XYZ file of C-alpha atoms in Angstrom:
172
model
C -90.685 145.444 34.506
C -94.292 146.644 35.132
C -94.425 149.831 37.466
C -96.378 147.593 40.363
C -92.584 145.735 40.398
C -90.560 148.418 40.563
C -92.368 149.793 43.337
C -92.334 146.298 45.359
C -89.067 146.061 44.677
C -88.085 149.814 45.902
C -90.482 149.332 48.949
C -88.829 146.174 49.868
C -85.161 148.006 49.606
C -86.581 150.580 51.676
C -87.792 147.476 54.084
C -84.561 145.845 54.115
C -82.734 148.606 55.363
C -85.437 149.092 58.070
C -84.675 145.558 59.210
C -80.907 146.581 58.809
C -81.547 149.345 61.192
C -83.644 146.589 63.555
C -80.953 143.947 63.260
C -78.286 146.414 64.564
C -80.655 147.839 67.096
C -80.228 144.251 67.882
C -76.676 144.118 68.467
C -76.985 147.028 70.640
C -79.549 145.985 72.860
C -77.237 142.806 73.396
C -74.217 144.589 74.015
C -76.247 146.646 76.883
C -77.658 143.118 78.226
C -74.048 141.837 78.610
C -72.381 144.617 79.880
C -75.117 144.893 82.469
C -74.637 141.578 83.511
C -71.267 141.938 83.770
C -71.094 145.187 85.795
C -73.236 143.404 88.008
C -71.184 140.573 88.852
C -67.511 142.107 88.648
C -68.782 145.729 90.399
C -72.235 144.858 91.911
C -73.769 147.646 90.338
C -75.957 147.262 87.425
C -75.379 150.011 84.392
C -78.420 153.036 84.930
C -81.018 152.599 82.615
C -80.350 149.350 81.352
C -83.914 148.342 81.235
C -85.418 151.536 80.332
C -83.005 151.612 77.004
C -83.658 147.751 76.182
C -87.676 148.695 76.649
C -87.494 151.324 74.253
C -84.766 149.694 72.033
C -87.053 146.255 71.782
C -89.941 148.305 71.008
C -88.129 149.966 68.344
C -86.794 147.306 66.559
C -90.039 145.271 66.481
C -91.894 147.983 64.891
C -89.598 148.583 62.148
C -89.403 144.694 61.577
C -93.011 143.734 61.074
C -93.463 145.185 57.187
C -90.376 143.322 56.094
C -91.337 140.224 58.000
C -94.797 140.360 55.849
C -92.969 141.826 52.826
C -91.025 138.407 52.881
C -93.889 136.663 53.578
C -92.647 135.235 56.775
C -95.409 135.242 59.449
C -96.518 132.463 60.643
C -99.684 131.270 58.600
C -102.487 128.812 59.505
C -103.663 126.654 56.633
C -105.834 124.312 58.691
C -109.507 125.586 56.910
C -108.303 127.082 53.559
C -105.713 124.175 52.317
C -108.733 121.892 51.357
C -110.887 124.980 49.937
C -110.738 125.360 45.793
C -108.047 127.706 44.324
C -110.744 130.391 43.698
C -112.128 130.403 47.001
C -108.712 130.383 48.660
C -107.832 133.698 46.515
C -111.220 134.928 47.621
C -109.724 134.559 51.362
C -106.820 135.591 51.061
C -108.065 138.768 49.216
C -110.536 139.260 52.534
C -107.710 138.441 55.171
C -105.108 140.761 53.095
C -108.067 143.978 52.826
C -108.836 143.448 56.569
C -105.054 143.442 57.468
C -105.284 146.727 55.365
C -107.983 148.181 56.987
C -107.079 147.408 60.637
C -103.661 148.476 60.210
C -104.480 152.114 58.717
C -106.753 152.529 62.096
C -104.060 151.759 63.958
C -101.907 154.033 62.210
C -104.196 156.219 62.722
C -104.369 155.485 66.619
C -100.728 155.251 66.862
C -100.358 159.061 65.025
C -102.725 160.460 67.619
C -100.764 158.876 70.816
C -97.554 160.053 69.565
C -98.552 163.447 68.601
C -100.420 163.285 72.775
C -97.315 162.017 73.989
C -95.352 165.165 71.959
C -97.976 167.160 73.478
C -98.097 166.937 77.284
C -94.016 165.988 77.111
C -94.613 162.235 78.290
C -91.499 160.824 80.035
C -90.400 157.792 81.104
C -89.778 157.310 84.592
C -86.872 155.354 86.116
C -82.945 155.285 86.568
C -83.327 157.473 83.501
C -85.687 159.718 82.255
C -86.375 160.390 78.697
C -89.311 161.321 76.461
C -90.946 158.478 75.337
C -93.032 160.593 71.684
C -89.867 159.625 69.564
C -90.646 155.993 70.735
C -94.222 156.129 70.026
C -93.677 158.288 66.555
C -91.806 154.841 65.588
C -94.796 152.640 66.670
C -96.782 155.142 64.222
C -94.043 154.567 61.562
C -93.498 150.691 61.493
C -97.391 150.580 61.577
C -97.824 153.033 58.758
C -94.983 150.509 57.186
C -96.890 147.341 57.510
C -100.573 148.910 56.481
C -98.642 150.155 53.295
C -97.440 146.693 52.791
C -100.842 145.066 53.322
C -102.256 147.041 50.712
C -99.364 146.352 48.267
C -100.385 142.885 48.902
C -104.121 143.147 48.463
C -103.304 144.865 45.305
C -100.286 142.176 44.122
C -102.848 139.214 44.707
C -105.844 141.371 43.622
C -104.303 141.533 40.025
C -102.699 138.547 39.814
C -99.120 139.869 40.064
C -96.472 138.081 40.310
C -93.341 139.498 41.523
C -89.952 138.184 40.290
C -87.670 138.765 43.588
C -83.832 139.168 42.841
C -82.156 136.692 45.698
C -80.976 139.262 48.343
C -77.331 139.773 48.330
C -75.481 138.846 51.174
C-alpha cells in the first residue's frame, strides 16, 4: 500500500465520520421539525427557536457533507462535451476542472477563515426567538470548505499520477 493510499484511505475515515456527524445532525434537525409541528397543532404554540436551530443545524451538516460527497465521487457530473473527447484530452480536463476546484476552494477557505474570525470578532449574533452567536457556525463553513479544497487537491494529485485507489467496501 503506497503512502498516497493510506492517506486517501485515512482522509476518507476521517470523512466518513464527518458525514456520520452530518447524518445525525440529520436526525436531529428532524426530530425538531416534528416536534414543532406537533406543538403547534396539539398546544398552538410552536417550540422557540425552531427555525433559528434548523438554519444553523442545515448549514452545519451541509458543510461537513460536501468533501465526502466528492471523496465518493458522488456529485452530479456533466459529460455532455468531454464523453466524445479522446482519453488523453479527457484526463487533460479533468486535471484542469480538479486544479480549479482546488484553487477556488482554498480562496474560499480563505474567505470563509476571515468571516468567521470577523464574526468572533465583533460577537455576531443571531437574532430571533433565540439568540446565539453565529462564529461557531461560520468556523464550520471554514472547516467543511478547508475539507473539500483538501479533497480536491488529493484528487488533482490521485488523477495527476495515475493512482488508483483500491477502496475497501464500507462496512455497514
Amino acid at each position: 500500500m503506497s503512502m498516497f493510499d493510506r492517506i486517501w484511505r485515512l482522509y476518507g475515515r476521517f470523512l466518513r465520520g464527518c458525514g456520520f456527524v452530518a447524518g445525525y445532525i440529520t436526525f436531529a434537525m428532524m426530530l425538531l421539525v416534528i416536534a414543532n409541528a406537533v406543538s403547534r397543532f396539539l398546544f398552538n404554540a410552536p417550540v422557540s427557536g425552531a427555525l433559528e436551530i434548523t438554519e444553523t443545524m442545515l448549514t452545519v451538516l451541509i458543510f461537513l457533507s460536501l468533501a465526502l460527497t466528492q471523496h465518493e465521487d458522488g456529485h452530479i457530473k456533466v459529460v455532455v462535451l468531454t464523453q466524445h473527447l479522446p482519453k488523453v484530452l479527457r484526463k487533460v480536463v479533468r486535471l484542469f476542472a480538479l486544479a480549479l476546484g482546488a484553487v477556488f476552494f482554498v480562496w474560499c477557505t480563505k474567505a470563509g477563515w476571515e468571516y468567521a474570525a470577523k464574526s468572533l470578532a465583533i460577537g455576531e449574533q443571531q437574532w430571533g426567538a433565540v439568540r446565539y452567536p453565529l462564529y461557531p457556525v461560520k468556523f464550520m463553513i471554514f472547516f467543511g470548505l478547508g475539507l473539500l479544497a483538501i479533497q480536491f487537491t488529493l484528487d488533482f494529485l490521485r488523477e495527476a499520477l495515475g493512482i488508483t485507489i483500491n477502496e475497501e467496501p464500507v462496512k455497514q
